[in-house]
Short mmCIF file of C-alpha atoms in Angstrom, two decimals:
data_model
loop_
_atom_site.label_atom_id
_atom_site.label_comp_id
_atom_site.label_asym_id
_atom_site.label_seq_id
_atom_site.Cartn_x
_atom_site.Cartn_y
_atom_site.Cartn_z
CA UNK C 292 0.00 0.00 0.00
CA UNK C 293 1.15 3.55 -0.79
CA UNK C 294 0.15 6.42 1.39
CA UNK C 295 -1.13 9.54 -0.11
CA UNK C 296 -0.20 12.47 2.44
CA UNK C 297 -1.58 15.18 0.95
CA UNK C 298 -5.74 13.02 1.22
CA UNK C 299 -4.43 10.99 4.10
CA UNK C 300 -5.23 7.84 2.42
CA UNK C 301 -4.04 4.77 1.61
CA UNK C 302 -3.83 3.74 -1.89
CA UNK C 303 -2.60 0.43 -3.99
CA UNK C 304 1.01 0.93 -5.56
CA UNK C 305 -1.23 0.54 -9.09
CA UNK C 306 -3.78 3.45 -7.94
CA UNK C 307 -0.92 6.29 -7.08
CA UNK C 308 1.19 5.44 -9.87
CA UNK C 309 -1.73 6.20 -11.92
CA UNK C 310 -2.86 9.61 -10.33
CA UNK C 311 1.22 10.98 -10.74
CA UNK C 312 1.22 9.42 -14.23
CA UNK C 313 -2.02 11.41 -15.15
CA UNK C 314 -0.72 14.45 -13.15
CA UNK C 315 2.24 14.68 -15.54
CA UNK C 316 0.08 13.97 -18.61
CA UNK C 317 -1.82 16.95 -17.40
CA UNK C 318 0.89 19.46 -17.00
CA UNK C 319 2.63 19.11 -19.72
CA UNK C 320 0.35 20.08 -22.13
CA UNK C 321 -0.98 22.74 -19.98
CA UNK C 322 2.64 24.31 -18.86
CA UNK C 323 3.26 24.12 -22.76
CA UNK C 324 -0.25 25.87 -23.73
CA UNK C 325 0.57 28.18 -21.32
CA UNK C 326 4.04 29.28 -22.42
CA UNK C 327 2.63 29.07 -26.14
CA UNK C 328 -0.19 31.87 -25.50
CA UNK C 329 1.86 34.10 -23.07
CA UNK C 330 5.13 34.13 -24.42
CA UNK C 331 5.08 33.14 -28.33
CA UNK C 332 1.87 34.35 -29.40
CA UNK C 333 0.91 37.49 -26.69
CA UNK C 334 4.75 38.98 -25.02
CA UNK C 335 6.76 38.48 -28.50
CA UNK C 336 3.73 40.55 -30.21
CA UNK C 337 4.01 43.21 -27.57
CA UNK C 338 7.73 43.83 -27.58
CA UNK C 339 7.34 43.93 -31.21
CA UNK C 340 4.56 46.33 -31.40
CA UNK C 341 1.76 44.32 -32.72
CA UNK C 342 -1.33 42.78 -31.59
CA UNK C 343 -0.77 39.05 -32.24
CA UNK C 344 -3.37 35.88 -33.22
CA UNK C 345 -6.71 38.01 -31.51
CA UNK C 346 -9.83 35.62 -33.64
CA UNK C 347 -9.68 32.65 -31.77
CA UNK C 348 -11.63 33.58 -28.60
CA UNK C 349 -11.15 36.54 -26.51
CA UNK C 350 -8.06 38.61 -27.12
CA UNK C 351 -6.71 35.32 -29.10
CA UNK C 352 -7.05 33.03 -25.95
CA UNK C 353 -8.20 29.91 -28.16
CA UNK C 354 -5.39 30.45 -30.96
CA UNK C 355 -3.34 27.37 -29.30
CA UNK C 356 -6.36 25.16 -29.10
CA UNK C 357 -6.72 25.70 -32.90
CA UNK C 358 -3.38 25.24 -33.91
CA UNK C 359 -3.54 22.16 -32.18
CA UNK C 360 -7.01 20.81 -33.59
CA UNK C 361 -5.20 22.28 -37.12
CA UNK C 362 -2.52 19.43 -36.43
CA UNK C 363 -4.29 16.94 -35.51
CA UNK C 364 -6.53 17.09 -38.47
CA UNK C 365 -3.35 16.93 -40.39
CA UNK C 366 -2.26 13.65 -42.74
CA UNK C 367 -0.10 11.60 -41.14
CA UNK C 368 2.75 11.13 -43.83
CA UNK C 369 5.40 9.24 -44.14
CA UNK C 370 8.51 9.80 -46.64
CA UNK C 371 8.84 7.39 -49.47
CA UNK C 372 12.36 7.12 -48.59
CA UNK C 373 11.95 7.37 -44.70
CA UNK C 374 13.06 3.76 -42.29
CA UNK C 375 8.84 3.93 -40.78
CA UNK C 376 9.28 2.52 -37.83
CA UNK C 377 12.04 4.69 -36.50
CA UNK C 378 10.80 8.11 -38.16
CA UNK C 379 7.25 7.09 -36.08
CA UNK C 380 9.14 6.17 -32.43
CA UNK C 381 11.48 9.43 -33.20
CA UNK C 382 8.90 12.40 -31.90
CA UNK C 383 7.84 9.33 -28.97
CA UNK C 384 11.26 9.05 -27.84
CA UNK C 385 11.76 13.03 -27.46
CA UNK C 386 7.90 13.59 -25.76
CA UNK C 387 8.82 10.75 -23.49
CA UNK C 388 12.24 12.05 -22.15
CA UNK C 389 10.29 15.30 -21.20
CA UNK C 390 7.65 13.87 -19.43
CA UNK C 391 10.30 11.80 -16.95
CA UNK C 392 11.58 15.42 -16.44
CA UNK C 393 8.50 15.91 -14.88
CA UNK C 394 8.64 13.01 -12.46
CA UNK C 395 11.11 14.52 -9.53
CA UNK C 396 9.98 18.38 -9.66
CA UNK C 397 8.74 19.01 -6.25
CA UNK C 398 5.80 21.39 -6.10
CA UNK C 399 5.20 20.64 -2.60
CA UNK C 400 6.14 19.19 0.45
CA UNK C 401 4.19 16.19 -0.78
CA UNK C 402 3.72 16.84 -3.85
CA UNK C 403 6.14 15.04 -6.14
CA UNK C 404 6.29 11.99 -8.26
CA UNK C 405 9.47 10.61 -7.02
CA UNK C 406 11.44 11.86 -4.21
CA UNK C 407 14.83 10.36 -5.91
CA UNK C 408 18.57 11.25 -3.69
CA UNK C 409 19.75 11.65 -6.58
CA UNK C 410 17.04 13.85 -8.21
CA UNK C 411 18.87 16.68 -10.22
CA UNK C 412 21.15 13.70 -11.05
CA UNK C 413 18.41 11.94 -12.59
CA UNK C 414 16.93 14.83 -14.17
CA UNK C 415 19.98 16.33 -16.42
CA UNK C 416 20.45 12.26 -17.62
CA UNK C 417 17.15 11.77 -18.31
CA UNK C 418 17.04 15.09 -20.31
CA UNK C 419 19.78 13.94 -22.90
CA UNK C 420 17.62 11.41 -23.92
CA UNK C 421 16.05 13.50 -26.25
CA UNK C 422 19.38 13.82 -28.41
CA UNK C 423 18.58 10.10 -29.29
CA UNK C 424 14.80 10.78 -30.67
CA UNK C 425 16.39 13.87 -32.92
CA UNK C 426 18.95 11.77 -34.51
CA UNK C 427 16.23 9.04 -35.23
CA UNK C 428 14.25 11.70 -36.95
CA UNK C 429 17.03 13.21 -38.71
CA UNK C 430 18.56 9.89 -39.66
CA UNK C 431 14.99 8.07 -40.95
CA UNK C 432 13.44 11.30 -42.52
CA UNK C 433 16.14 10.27 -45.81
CA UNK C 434 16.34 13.98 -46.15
CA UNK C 435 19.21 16.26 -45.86
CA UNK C 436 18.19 18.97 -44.06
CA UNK C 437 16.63 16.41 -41.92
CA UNK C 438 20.42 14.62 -41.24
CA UNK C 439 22.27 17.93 -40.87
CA UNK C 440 19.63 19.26 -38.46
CA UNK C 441 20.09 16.36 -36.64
CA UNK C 442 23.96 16.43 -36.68
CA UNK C 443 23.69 20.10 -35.91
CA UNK C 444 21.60 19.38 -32.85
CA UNK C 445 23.61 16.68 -31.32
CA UNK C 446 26.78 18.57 -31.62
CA UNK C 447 25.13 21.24 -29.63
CA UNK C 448 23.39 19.58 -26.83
CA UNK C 449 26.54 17.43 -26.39
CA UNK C 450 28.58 20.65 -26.28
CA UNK C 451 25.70 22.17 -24.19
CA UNK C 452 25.12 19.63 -21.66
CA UNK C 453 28.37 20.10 -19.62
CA UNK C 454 27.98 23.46 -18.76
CA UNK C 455 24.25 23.03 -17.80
CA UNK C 456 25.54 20.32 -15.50
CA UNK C 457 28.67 22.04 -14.10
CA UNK C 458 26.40 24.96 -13.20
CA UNK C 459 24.10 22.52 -10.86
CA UNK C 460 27.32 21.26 -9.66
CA UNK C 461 27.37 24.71 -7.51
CA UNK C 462 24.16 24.31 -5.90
CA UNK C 463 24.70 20.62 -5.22
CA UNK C 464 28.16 21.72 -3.06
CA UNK C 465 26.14 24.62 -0.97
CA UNK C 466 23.13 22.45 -0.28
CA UNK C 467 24.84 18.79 0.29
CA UNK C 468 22.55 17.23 -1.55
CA UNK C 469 21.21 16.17 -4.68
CA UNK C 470 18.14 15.40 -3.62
CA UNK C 471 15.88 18.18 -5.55
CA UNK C 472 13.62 18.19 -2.31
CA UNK C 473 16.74 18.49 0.06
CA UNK C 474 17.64 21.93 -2.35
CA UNK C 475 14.24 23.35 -1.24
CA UNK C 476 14.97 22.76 2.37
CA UNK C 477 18.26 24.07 2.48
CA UNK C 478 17.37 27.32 0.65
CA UNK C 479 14.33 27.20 3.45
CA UNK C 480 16.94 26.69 6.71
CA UNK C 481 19.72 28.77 5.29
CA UNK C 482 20.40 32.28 5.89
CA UNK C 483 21.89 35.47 4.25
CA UNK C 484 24.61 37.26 6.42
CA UNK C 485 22.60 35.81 9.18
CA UNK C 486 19.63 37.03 8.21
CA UNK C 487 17.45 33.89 7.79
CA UNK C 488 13.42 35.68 7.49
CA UNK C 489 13.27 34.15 3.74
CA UNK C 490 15.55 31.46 3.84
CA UNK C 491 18.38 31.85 1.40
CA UNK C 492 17.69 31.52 -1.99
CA UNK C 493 20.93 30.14 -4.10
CA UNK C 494 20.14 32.54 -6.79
CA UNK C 495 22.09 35.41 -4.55
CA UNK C 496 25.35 33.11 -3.96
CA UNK C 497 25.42 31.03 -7.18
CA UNK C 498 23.95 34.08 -9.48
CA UNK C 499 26.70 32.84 -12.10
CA UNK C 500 25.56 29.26 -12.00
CA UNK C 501 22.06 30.51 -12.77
CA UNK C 502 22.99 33.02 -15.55
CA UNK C 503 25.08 29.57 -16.89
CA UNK C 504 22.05 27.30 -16.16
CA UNK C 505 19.81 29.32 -18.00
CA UNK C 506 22.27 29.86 -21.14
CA UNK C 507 22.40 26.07 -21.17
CA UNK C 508 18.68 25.97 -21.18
CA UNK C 509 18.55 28.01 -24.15
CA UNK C 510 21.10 26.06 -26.13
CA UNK C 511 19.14 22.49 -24.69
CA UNK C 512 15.83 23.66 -26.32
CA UNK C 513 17.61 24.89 -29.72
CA UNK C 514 15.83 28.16 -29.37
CA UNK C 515 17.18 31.09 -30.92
CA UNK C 516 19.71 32.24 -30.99
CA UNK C 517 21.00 28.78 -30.58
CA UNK C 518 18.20 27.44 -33.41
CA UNK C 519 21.03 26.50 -35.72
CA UNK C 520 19.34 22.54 -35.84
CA UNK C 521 16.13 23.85 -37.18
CA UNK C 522 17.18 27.37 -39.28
CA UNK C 523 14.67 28.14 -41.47
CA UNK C 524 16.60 30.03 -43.81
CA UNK C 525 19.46 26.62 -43.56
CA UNK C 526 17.26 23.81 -43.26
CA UNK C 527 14.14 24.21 -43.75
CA UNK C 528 12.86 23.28 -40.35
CA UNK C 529 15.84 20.28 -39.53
CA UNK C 530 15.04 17.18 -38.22
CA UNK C 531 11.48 18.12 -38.05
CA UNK C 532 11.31 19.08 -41.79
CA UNK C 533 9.06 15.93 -43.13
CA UNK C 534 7.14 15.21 -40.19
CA UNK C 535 3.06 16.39 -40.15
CA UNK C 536 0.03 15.80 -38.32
CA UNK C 537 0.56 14.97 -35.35
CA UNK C 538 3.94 13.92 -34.74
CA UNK C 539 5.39 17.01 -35.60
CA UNK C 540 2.61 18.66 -32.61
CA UNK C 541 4.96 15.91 -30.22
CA UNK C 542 7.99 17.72 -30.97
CA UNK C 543 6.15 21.07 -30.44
CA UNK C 544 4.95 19.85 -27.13
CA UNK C 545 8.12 18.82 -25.99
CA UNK C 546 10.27 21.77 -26.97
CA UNK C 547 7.70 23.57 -25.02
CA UNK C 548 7.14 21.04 -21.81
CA UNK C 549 11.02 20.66 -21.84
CA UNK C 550 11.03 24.51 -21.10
CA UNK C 551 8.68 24.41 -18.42
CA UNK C 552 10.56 21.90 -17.15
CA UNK C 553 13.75 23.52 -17.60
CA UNK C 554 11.85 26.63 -15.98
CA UNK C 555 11.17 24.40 -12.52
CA UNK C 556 14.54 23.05 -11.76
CA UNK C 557 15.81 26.28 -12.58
CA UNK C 558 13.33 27.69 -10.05
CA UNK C 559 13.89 25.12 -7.39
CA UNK C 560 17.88 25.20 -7.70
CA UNK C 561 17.96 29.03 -7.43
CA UNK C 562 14.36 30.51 -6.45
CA UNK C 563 14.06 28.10 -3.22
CA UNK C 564 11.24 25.96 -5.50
CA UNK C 565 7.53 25.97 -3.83
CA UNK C 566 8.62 27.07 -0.14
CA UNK C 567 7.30 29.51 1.38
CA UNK C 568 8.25 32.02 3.88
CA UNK C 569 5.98 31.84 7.34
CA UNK C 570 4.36 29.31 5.45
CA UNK C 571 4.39 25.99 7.80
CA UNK C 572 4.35 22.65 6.05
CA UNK C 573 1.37 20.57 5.60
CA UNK C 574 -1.89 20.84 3.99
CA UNK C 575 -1.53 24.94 3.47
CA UNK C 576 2.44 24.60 1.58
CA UNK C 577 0.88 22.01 -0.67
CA UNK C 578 -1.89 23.79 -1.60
CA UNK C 579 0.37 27.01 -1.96
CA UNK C 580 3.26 25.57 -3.10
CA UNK C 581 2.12 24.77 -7.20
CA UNK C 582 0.71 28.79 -7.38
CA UNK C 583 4.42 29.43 -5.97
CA UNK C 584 6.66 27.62 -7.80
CA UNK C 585 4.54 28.24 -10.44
CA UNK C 586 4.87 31.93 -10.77
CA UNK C 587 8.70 31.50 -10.23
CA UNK C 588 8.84 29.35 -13.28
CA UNK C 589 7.02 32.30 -15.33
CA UNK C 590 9.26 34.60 -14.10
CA UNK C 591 12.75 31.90 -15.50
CA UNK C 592 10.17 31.32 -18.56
CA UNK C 593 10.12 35.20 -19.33
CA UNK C 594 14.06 35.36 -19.39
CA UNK C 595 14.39 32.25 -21.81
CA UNK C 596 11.88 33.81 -24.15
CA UNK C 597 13.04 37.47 -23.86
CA UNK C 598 16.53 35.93 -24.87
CA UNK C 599 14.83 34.10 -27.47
CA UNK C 600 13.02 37.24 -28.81
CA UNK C 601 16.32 38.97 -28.57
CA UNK C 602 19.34 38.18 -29.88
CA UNK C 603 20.31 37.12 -33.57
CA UNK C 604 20.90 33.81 -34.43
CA UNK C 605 24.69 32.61 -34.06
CA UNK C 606 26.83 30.67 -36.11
CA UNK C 607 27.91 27.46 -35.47
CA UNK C 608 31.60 28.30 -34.66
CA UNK C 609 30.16 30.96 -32.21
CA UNK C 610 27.65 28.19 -30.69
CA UNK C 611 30.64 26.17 -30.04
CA UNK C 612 33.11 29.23 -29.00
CA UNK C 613 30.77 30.46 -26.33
CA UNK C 614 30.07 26.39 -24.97
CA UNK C 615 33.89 25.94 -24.54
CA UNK C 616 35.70 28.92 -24.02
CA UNK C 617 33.43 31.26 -21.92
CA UNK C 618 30.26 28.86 -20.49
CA UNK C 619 32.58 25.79 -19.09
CA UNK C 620 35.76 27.56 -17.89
CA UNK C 621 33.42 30.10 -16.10
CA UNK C 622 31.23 27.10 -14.43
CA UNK C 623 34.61 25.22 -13.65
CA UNK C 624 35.63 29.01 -11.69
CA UNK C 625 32.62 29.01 -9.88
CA UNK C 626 32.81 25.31 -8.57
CA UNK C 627 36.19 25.85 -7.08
CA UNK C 628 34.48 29.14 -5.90
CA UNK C 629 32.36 27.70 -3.78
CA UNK C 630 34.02 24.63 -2.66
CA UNK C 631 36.81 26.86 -1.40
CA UNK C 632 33.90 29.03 0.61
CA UNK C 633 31.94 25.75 1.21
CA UNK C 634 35.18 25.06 3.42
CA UNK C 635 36.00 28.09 4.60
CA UNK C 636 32.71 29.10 5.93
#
């Protein structure tokens, strides 16, 4: 029997596997709706001085529910060329290593999937699993802007990968744990200068881990300006270029959970997740914590989009320059940083 803490029941193993499993089934599509209206189709208009998608129910509201019905409407095709089975597990593969994301992102003091020691360890490996689905698609589209996307992309989330782990490796040292719940708690206990009324949030100690973390982010979910894997202008739209229907709506879902994702262990590494200051824990943190962690990951969302919105897109020698010359060094600095004040202090 499993207990349930939050109802105070007990449950068969069966029964809350299935309520987490249909929790996560439930956010990401929402967190990925909700980053689709507010920051693609309503913030990018505004910064750019136009109005945006405003038919589809009020003020444009029901634009993402009818781009999705417009997918799934959509023929299903497959290339004449293409190796079937693998161009049809491809977009399953990607979706699949987003929703595990999802699985040890505390939004509560109860309220998480799995409450792994290793969590943030599990997360980042689980999140390279997605490199595998885009080389399936690239490789069994039999296109060539479907390989060299591909290519592209797994030369930059390999390259991309270390310094988005290097910059967790920070936080791991100052809380002394990798236990994603743990983080919470010791940005809850800790204190600032001795000042301990909100806890101690990393993001004021390990400010260049996050500013690394969230680079990496960018890079991770080849959005501009590190969309060199799926340049229009290049390649047409890269490993995604013959999918339709509604396998190519997976890999828009993903990109999109992934970020949310990205968004909440950015938010709990740096933000101090769902806690809550004054706020004891029980029934009243769970029910506050979502709405909290929540508005925290809106807040990491805004930065990855406003980036995205930004800056030009780079060339591949820059992509690479920045990775290994500027991201790692400065992540390996800020390690021995803090393990030299971790000892110290």
């Amino acid at each position: 029997m499993t207990a349930l803490p939050l109802l105070a029941i007990e449950l068969a193993w069966w029964q809350a596997t299935a309520i987490k499993v249909g929790a996560v089934l439930t956010v990401i599509p929402i967190g990925s709706l909700i980053l689709v209206y507010v920051f693609l189709f309503k913030m990018m208009s505004h910064m750019q001085s136009r109005l945006g998608p405003m038919e589809a129910g009020p003020h444009g509201s029901l634009q993402v529910l009818a781009e999705a019905g417009k997918f799934l409407q959509k023929e299903d095709i497959f290339p004449a060329r293409a190796d079937r089975a693998v161009f049809a597990m491809a977009p399953v593969v990607v979706i699949v290593s987003t929703f595990i994301l999802y699985a040890v992102i505390p939004a509560g003091p109860d309220l998480i999937v799995e409450d792994l020691d290793v969590g943030i360890f599990f997360a980042l490996a689980v999140s390279s699993v997605s490199v595998i689905g885009i080389l399936m698609a690239g490789w069994s589209s039999g296109s060539k802007y479907s390989l060299l996307g591909a290519l592209r992309a797994t030369g930059q989330l390999i390259a991309y990968e270390l310094p988005l782990v290097l910059a967790v490796v920070g936080v791991v040292i100052q809380a002394g744990t990798l236990s994603l719940q743990g983080i919470v708690a010791a940005q809850a206990e800790g204190e600032i200068f001795g000042f301990g009324l909100i806890g101690n949030p990393f993001i004021f100690t390990q400010f260049v881990g996050f500013v690394i973390f969230l680079v990496a982010a960018q890079a991770e979910l080849t959005q501009t300006p590190f969309d060199m894997p799926i340049a229009e202008s290049e390649l047409v739209a890269g490993y995604m270029t013959e999918y339709s229907g509604f396998r190519f709506l997976f890999f828009f879902i993903a990109e999109f959970g992934t970020a949310f994702a990205l968004a909440g262990i950015a938010s709990t590494l740096f933000l101090g997740g769902w806690y809550v200051p004054f706020l004891p824990d029980g029934l009243l943190a769970n029910l506050a914590g979502p709405a909290v962690l929540g508005v925290k990951i809106m807040f990491v969302a805004f930065l990855i989009f406003w980036m995205r919105f930004t800056f030009p897109r780079f060339r591949e020698d820059q992509l690479q320059a920045l990775a290994w010359k500027f991201l790692i060094p400065l992540s390996l600095a800020n390690i021995a940083v803090t393990a030299v004040l971790k000892v110290v202090m």
